[in-house]
XYZ file of C-alpha atoms in Angstrom:
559
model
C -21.770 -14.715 -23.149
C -20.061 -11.598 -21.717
C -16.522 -9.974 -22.327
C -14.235 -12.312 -20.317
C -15.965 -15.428 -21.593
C -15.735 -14.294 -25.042
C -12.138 -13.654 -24.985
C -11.191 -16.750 -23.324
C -13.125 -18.962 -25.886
C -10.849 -17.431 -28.944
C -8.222 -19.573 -30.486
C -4.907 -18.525 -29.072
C -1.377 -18.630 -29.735
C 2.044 -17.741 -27.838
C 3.705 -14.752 -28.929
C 6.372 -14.709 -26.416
C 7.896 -17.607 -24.308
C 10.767 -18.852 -22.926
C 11.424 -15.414 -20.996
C 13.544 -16.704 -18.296
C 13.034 -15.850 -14.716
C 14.508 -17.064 -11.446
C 11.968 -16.895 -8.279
C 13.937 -17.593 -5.307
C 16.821 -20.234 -6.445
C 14.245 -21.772 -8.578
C 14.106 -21.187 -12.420
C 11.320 -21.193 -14.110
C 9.804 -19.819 -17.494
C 7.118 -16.860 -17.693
C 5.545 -18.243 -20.633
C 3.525 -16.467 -22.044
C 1.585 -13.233 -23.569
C -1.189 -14.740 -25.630
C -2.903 -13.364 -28.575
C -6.561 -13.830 -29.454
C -7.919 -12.979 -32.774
C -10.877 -13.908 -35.283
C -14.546 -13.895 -33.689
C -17.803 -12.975 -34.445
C -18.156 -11.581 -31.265
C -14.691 -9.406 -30.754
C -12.901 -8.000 -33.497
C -8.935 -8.929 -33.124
C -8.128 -5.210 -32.724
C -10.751 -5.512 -29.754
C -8.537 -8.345 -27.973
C -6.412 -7.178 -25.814
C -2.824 -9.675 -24.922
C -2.631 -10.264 -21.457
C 0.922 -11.531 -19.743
C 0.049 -14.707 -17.822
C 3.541 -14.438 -15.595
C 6.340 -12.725 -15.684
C 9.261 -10.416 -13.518
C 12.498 -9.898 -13.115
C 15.267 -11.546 -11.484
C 16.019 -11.452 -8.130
C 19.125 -10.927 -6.372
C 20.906 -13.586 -4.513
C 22.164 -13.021 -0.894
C 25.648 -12.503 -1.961
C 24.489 -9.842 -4.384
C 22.362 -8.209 -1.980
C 25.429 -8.524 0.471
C 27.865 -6.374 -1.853
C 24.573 -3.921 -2.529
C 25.138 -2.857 1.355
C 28.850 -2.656 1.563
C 29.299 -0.959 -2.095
C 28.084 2.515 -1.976
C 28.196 2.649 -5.828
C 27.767 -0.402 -7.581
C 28.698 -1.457 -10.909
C 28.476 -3.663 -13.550
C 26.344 -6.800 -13.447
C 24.941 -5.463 -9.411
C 24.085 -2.254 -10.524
C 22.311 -3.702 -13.808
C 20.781 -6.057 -12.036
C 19.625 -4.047 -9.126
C 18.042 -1.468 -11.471
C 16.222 -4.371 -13.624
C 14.646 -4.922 -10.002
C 13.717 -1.964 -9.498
C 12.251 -1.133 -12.839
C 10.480 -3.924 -14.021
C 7.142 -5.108 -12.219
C 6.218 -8.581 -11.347
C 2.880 -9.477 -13.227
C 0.994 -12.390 -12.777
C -2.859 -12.881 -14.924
C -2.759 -16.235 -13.531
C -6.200 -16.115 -12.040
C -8.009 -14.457 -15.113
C -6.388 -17.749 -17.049
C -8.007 -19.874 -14.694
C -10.977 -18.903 -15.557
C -11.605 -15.968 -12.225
C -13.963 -13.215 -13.217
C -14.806 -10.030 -11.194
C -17.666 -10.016 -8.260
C -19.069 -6.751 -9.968
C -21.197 -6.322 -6.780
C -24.203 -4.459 -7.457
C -26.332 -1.835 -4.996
C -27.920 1.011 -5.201
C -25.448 2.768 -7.352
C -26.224 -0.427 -10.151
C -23.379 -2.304 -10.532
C -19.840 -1.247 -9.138
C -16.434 -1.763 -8.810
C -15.086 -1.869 -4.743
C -11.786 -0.677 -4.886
C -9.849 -1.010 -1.621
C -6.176 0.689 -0.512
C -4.234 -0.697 2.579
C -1.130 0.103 3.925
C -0.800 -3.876 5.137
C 2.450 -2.738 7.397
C 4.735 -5.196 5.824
C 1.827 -7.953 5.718
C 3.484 -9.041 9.390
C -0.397 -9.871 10.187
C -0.539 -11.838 7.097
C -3.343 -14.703 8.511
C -5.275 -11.905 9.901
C -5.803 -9.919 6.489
C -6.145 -13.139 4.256
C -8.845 -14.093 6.517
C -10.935 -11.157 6.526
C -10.252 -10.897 2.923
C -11.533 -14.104 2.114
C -13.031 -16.135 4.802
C -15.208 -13.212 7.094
C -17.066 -16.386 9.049
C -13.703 -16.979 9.867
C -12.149 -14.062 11.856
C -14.088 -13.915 14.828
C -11.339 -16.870 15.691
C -8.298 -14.275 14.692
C -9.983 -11.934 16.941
C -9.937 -14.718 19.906
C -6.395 -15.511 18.800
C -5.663 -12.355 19.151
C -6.629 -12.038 22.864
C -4.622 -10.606 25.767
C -5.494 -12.194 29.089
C -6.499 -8.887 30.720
C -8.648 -7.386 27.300
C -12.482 -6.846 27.484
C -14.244 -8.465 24.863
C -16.331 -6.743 22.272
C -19.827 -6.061 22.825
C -22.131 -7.398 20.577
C -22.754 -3.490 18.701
C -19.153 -3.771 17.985
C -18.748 -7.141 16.634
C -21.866 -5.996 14.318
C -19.644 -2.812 13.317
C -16.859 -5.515 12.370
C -19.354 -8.076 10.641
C -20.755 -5.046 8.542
C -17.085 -4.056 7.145
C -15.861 -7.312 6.993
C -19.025 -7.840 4.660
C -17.590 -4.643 2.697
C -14.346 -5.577 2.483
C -14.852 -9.469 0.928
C -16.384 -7.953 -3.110
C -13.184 -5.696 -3.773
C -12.429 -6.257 -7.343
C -9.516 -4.171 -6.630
C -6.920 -4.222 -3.834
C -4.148 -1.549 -3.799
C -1.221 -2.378 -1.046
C 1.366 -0.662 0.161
C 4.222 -1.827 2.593
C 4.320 -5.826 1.110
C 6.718 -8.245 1.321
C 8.606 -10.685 -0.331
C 11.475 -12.628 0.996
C 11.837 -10.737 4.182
C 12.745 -12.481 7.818
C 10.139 -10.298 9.368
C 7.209 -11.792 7.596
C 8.626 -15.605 7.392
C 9.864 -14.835 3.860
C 6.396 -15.160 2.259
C 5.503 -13.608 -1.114
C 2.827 -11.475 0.779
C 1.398 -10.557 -2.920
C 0.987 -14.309 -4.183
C -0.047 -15.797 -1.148
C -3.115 -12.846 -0.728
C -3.655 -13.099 -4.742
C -3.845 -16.840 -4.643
C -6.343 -16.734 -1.515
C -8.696 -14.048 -3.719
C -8.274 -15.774 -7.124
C -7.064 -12.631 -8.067
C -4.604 -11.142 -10.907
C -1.610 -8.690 -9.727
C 1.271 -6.546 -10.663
C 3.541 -5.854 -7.883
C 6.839 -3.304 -7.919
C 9.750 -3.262 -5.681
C 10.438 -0.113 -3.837
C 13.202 -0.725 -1.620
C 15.565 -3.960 -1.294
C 16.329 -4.463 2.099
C 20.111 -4.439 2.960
C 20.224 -3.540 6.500
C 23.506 -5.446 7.754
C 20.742 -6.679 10.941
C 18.454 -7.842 8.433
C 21.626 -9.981 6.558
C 23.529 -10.804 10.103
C 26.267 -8.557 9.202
C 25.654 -6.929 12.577
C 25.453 -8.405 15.957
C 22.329 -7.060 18.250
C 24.185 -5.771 21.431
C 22.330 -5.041 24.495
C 22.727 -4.584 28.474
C 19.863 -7.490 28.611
C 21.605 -10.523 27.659
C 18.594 -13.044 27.110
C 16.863 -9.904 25.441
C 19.778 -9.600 23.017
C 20.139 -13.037 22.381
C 16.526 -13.668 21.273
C 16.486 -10.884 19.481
C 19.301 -11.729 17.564
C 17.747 -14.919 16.452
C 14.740 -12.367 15.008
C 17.080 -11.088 12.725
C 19.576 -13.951 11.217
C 18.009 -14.910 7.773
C 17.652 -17.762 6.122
C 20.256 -17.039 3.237
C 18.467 -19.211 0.799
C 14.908 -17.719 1.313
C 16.066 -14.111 2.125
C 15.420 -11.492 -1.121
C 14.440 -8.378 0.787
C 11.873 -7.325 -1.260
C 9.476 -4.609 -0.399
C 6.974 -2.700 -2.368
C 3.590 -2.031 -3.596
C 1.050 -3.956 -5.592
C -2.139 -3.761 -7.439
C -4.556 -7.036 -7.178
C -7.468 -6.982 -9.584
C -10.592 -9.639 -10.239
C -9.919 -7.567 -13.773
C -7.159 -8.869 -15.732
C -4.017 -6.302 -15.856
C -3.251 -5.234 -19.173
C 0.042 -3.668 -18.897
C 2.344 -2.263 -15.308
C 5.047 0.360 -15.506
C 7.020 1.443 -12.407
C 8.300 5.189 -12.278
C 10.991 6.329 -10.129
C 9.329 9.209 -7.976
C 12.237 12.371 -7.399
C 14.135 11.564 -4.172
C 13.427 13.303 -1.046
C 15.582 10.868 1.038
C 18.681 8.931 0.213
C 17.165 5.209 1.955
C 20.950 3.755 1.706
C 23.293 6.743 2.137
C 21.732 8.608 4.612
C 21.186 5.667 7.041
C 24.836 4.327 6.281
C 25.948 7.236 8.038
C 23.926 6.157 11.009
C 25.731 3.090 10.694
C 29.006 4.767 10.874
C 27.863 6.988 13.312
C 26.800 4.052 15.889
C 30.120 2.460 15.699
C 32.062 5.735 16.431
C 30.143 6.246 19.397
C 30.826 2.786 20.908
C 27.830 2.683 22.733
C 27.274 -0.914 21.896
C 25.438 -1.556 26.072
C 23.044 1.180 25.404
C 19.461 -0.244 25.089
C 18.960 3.553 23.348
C 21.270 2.287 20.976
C 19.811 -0.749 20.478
C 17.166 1.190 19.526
C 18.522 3.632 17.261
C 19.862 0.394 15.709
C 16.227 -1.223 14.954
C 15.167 2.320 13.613
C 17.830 2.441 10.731
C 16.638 1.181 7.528
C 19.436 0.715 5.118
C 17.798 -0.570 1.940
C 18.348 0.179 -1.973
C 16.153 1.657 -4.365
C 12.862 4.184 -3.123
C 9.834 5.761 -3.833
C 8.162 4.898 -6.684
C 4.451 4.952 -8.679
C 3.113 1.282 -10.026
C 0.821 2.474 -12.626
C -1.533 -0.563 -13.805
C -3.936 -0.600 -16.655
C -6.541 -3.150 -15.702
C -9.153 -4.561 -18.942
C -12.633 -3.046 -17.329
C -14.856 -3.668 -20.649
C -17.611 -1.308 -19.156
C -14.783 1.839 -19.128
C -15.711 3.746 -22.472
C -12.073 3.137 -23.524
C -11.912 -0.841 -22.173
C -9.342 0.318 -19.631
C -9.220 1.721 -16.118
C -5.755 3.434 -14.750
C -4.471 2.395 -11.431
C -1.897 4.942 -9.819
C -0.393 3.287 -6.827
C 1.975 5.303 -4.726
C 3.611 5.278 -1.073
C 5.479 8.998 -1.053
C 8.249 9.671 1.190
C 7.770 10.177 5.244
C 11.491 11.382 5.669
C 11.043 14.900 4.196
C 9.112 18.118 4.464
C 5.599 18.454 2.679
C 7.512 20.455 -0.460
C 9.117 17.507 -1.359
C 6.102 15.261 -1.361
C 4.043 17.922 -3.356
C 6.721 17.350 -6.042
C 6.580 13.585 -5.877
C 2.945 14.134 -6.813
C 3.665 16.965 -9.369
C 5.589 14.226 -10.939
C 2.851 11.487 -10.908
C 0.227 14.228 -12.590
C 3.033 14.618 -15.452
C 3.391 10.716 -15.916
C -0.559 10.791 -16.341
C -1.803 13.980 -17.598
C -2.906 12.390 -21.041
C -4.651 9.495 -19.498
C -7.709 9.206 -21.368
C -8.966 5.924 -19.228
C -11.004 6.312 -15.595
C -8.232 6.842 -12.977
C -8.257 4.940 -9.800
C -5.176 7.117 -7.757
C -4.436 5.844 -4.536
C -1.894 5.436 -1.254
C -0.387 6.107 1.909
C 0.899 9.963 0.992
C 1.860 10.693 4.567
C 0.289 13.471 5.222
C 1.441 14.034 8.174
C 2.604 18.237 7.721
C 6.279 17.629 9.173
C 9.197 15.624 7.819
C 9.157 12.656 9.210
C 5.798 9.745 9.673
C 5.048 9.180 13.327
C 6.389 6.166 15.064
C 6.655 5.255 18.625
C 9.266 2.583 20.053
C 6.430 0.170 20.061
C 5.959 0.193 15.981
C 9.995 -0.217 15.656
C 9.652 -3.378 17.551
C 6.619 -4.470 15.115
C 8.029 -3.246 11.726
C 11.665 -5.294 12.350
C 11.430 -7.825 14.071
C 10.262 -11.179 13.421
C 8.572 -12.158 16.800
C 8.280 -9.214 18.676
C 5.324 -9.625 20.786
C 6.768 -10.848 23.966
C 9.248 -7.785 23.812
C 7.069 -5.529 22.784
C 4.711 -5.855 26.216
C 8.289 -5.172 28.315
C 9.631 -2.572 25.998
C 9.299 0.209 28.088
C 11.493 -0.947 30.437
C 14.173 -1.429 27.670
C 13.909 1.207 25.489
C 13.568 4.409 27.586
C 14.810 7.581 26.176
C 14.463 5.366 22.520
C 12.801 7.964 19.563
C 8.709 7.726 20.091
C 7.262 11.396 18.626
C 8.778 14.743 18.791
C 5.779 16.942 17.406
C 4.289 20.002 18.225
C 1.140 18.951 19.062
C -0.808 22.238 18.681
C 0.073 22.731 14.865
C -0.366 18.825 14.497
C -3.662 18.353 16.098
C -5.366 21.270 13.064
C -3.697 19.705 10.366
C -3.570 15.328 11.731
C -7.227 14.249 10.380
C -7.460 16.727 7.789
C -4.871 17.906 6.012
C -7.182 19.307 3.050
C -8.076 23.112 2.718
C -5.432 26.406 3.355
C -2.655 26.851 5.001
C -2.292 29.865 7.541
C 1.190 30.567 8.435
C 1.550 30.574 12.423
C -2.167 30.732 13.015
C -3.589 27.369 11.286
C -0.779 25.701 9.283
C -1.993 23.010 6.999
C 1.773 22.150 5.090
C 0.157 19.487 2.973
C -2.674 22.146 1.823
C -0.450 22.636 -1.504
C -0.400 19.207 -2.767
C -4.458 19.076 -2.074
C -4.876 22.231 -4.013
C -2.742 20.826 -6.921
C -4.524 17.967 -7.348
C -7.786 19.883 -7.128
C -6.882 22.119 -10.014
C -5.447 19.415 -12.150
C -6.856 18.885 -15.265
C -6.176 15.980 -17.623
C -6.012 16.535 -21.687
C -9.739 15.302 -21.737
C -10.854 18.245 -19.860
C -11.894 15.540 -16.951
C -10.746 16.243 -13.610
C -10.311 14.478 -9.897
C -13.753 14.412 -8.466
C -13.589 16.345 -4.849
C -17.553 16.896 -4.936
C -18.174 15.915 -1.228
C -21.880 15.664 -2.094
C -23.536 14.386 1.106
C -26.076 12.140 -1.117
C -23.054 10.246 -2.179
C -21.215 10.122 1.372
C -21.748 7.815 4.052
C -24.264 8.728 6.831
C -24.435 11.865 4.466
C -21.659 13.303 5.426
C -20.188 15.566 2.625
C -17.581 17.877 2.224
C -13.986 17.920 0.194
C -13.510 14.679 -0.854
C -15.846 12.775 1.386
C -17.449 10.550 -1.371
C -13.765 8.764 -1.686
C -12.752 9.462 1.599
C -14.814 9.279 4.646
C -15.286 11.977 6.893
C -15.702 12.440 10.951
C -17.369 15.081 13.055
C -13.892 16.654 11.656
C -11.982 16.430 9.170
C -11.534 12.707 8.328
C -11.598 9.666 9.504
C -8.032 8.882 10.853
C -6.245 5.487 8.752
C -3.256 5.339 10.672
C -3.067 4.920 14.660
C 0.017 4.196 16.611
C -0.143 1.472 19.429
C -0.845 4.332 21.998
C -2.240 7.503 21.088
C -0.382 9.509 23.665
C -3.464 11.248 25.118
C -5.531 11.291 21.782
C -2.942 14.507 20.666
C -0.938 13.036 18.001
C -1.718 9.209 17.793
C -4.379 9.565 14.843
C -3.788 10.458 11.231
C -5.212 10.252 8.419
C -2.523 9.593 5.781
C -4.242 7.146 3.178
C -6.083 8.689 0.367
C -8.137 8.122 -2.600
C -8.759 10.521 -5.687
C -10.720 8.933 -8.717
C -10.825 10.609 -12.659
C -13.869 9.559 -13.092
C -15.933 12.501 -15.991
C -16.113 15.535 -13.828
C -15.241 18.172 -15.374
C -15.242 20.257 -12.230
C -13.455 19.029 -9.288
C -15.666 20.596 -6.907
C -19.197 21.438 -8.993
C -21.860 18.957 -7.847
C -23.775 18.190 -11.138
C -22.463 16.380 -14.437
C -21.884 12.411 -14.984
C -21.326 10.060 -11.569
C -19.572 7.074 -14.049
C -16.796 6.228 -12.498
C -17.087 8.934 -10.019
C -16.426 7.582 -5.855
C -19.108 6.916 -3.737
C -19.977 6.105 -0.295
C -15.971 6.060 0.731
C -15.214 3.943 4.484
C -12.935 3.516 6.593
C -13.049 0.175 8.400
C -11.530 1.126 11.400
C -13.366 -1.355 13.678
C -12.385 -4.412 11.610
C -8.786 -3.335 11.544
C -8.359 -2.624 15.266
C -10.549 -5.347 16.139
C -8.084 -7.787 17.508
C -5.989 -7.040 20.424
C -2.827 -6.820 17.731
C -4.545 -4.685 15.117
C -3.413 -6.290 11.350
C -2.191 -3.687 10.445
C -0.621 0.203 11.542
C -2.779 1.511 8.703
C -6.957 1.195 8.366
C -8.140 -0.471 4.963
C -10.070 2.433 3.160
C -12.779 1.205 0.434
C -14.338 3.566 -1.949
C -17.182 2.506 -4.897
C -17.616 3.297 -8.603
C -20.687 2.322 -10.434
C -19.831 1.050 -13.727
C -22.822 2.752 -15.196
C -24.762 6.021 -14.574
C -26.170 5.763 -10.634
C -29.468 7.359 -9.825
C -29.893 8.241 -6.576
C -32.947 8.924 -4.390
C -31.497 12.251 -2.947
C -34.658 12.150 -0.299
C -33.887 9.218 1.197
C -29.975 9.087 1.274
């Protein structure tokens, strides 16, 4: 009888209920942290009390409403609103019902597959369930997918996709950034849920931002010089006031039940709602309402509440040599220079420093070495509105002279796909370089450390170097996780921006030799699968990464 079977056999009784929640208009109760006690098998101090449901409450349309014309809320909004914003949404629902972890096992012994993904909103939400869950499944998505005048794959290249589709189903843990809840965009699903339902699979999800553009809550009228543009448009954007909660955020989904979620509040490097008010302002002064640049400079805004923050899960791994594994999921800020994202990071090493469990840290830092994430006209289009396709093919014609990239491409072609090693002013600038080397030289109370061994035994097609056994690299640098539609040449359209680093019991960060527990192996990038329909699912590559659960031994010969 193993851990999870032993637990769930134990007598239990409530020691919390009635916590009152209301999920979209609907009330309902989060019943329900259990306690299990008395066995001959695990002692009651062994136990540990899982939440089966619970969250906060959301904010009605009329709240969220006042939250974009008050610049400084009060009372009940502003208690509310930070409630939101502080409390994560946990659900255990799937270890209750009796789900238990794929463990896969391999050459390493048994593992844990942990996956990150920046899902870009979850706007390709049938596409990722599916290859999630159902891999027979998505050569139709890929047909769906089709444009009239596309070449089909070749039969190498559906075998690429087969292969990381085949990699991507075991993940006992998903980490997700950019998912929504409520939003017009994505057809107000609970992207978290729905994906955690479909993979029988436990969660604890955070809000980073509320979404209170006045498009997004038809405050604001799209105006354009094409009229039957504009007016379809507009019907993109006016919500469904009783389904509309403008949630967006990050979440941890686990096969292992979560233990206990905390949100932190990382230090601002952009103001998300005052900064982008004054682009509101600034719009109307102009009275450029005809301008399809303006339209576009419109889209582009983001007025929302709230911003970057770290979801920090403790997930019940009974093979950990505490019981516990630490997940540290993060999305830092694009709108600001490297400095300020080093410091969002400093601040995530503080929150964690006297971790004592395996930590899992992982997310989209973009590392992109300027102050802003790329973005083209085309991604606008896909990241606001609901429908865009049909627009999207014509947008050129619409949106000339609209923001796409303003980089210096010489600077940002040494520093796009690997943003790792040292920074040379003028001749090789690498801005992110610092936060790399901080995390290098970090050292938790335990004396372990984050493991950037690179050993080519344990990196795929043998490929070492910095980091590459938790993420994979190319010819050079890295493989790239983020692509915009185009990529203007090859100069700036590839980056690599997602990243994992794992605590596993290192105690050098960069000294082959020591235990491989918990340290990351074999790290991919499933690039193939993600671009493999014409309307790749997401902006962002799914990166996977593996850590045996017990000590690997590896034939170094034949690796």
């Amino acid at each position: 009888m193993n851990f999870y079977d032993r637990i769930r056999d134990l007598p239990r009784r409530p020691l919390l209920s009635g916590v009152a929640t209301r999920r979209k208009g609907l009330p309902f109760f989060t019943v329900l942290v259990f306690s299990t006690f008395g066995s001959l098998y695990v002692a009651r101090a062994q136990a540990p009390e899982f939440v089966r449901l619970s969250g906060p409450e959301v904010l009605t349309f009329e709240d969220l409403v006042q939250l974009e014309k008050t610049d400084k809320p009060e009372g009940r909004l502003a208690e509310h609103l930070e409630r939101l914003l502080q409390t994560p949404f946990i659900s255990n629902e799937a270890y209750f019902a009796g789900a238990k972890p794929n463990r896969p096992s391999d050459e390493l012994g048994t593992i844990i597959r942990a996956t990150m993904w920046n899902i870009e909103r979850g706007i390709e939400f049938d596409g990722i369930r599916t290859a999630f869950t159902e891999p027979d499944n998505f050569g139709k998505i890929i047909n769906e997918k089709k444009e009239p005048d596309s070449k089909p794959l070749t039969a190498e290249q559906l075998g690429v996709v087969k292969d990381q589709l085949n990699i991507l189903k075991p993940s006992d843990l998903v980490i997700l950034n950019e998912v929504d809840d409520g939003v017009t965009r994505t057809d107000y699903r609970d992207v978290t849920r729905e994906l955690a339902d479909a993979m029988m699979m436990n969660y604890a999800w955070a809000v980073e931002f509320v979404e209170v553009d006045p498009l997004a809550l038809g405050i604001e009228q799209v105006k354009m010089e094409d009229k039957a543009a504009e007016a379809d448009i507009q019907k993109s954007f006016q919500p469904d006031k009783n389904r509309y909660l403008g949630l967006h955020g990050t979440a941890v989904l686990s096969r292992y039940p979560v233990r206990k979620a905390t949100v932190r509040a990382l230090p601002v490097c952009y103001d998300w709602y005052g900064t982008e008010k004054k682009e509101v302002s600034k719009l109307e002064s102009a009275k450029r309402w005809g301008s399809n640049v303006t339209f576009m400079e419109r889209i582009s805004r983001e007025v929302r509440r709230g911003g970057r923050m770290a979801l920090i899960v403790e997930l019940a791994v009974p093979e950990s040599p505490t019981g516990f594994v630490t997940v540290v999921a993060t999305h830092l800020e694009n709108k600001c220079k490297p400095e300020c994202r080093r410091k969002q990071a400093e601040q995530i090493l503080e929150w964690i420093h006297a971790d004592a469990n395996p930590v899992i840290f992982a997310g989209d830092l973009n590392t992109t070495a300027t102050d802003a994430a790329p973005t083209s006209a085309l991604k606008i289009l896909n990241d606001r509105i609901k429908d865009p396709h049909a627009w999207a093919r014509s947008a050129i014609k619409w949106t000339t002279g609209a923001p796409t990239i303003l980089l210096m491409p010489v600077n940002y072609m040494r520093a796009k796909n690997d943003p790792t090693g040292v920074d040379v002013p003028v001749f090789l600038r690498k801005p992110e370089s610092t936060l790399f080397k901080k995390l290098s030289d970090f050292h938790f109370d335990d004396g372990h450390t984050f493991d950037f061994r690179g050993e080519d035994v344990r990196s795929v097609d043998k490929r070492g170097g910095t980091l590459s056994d938790s993420n994979q690299r190319a010819n050079k640098g890295f493989r790239y996780t983020f692509a915009l539609p185009q990529t203007y040449g090859g100069l700036v359209g590839e980056f690599k921006l997602d990243w994992f680093f794992v605590k596993g019991y290192a105690t050098d960060a960069e000294k082959p030799g020591g235990s491989y527990k918990f340290a990351p192996h074999f790290a991919r990038t499933l690039q193939e699968l993600n671009e493999a329909p014409d309307d790749p699912l997401s902006d962002h590559s799914p990166i996977t990464i593996d850590l045996p659960l017990e000590e690997p031994h590896l034939n170094r010969e034949n690796r």
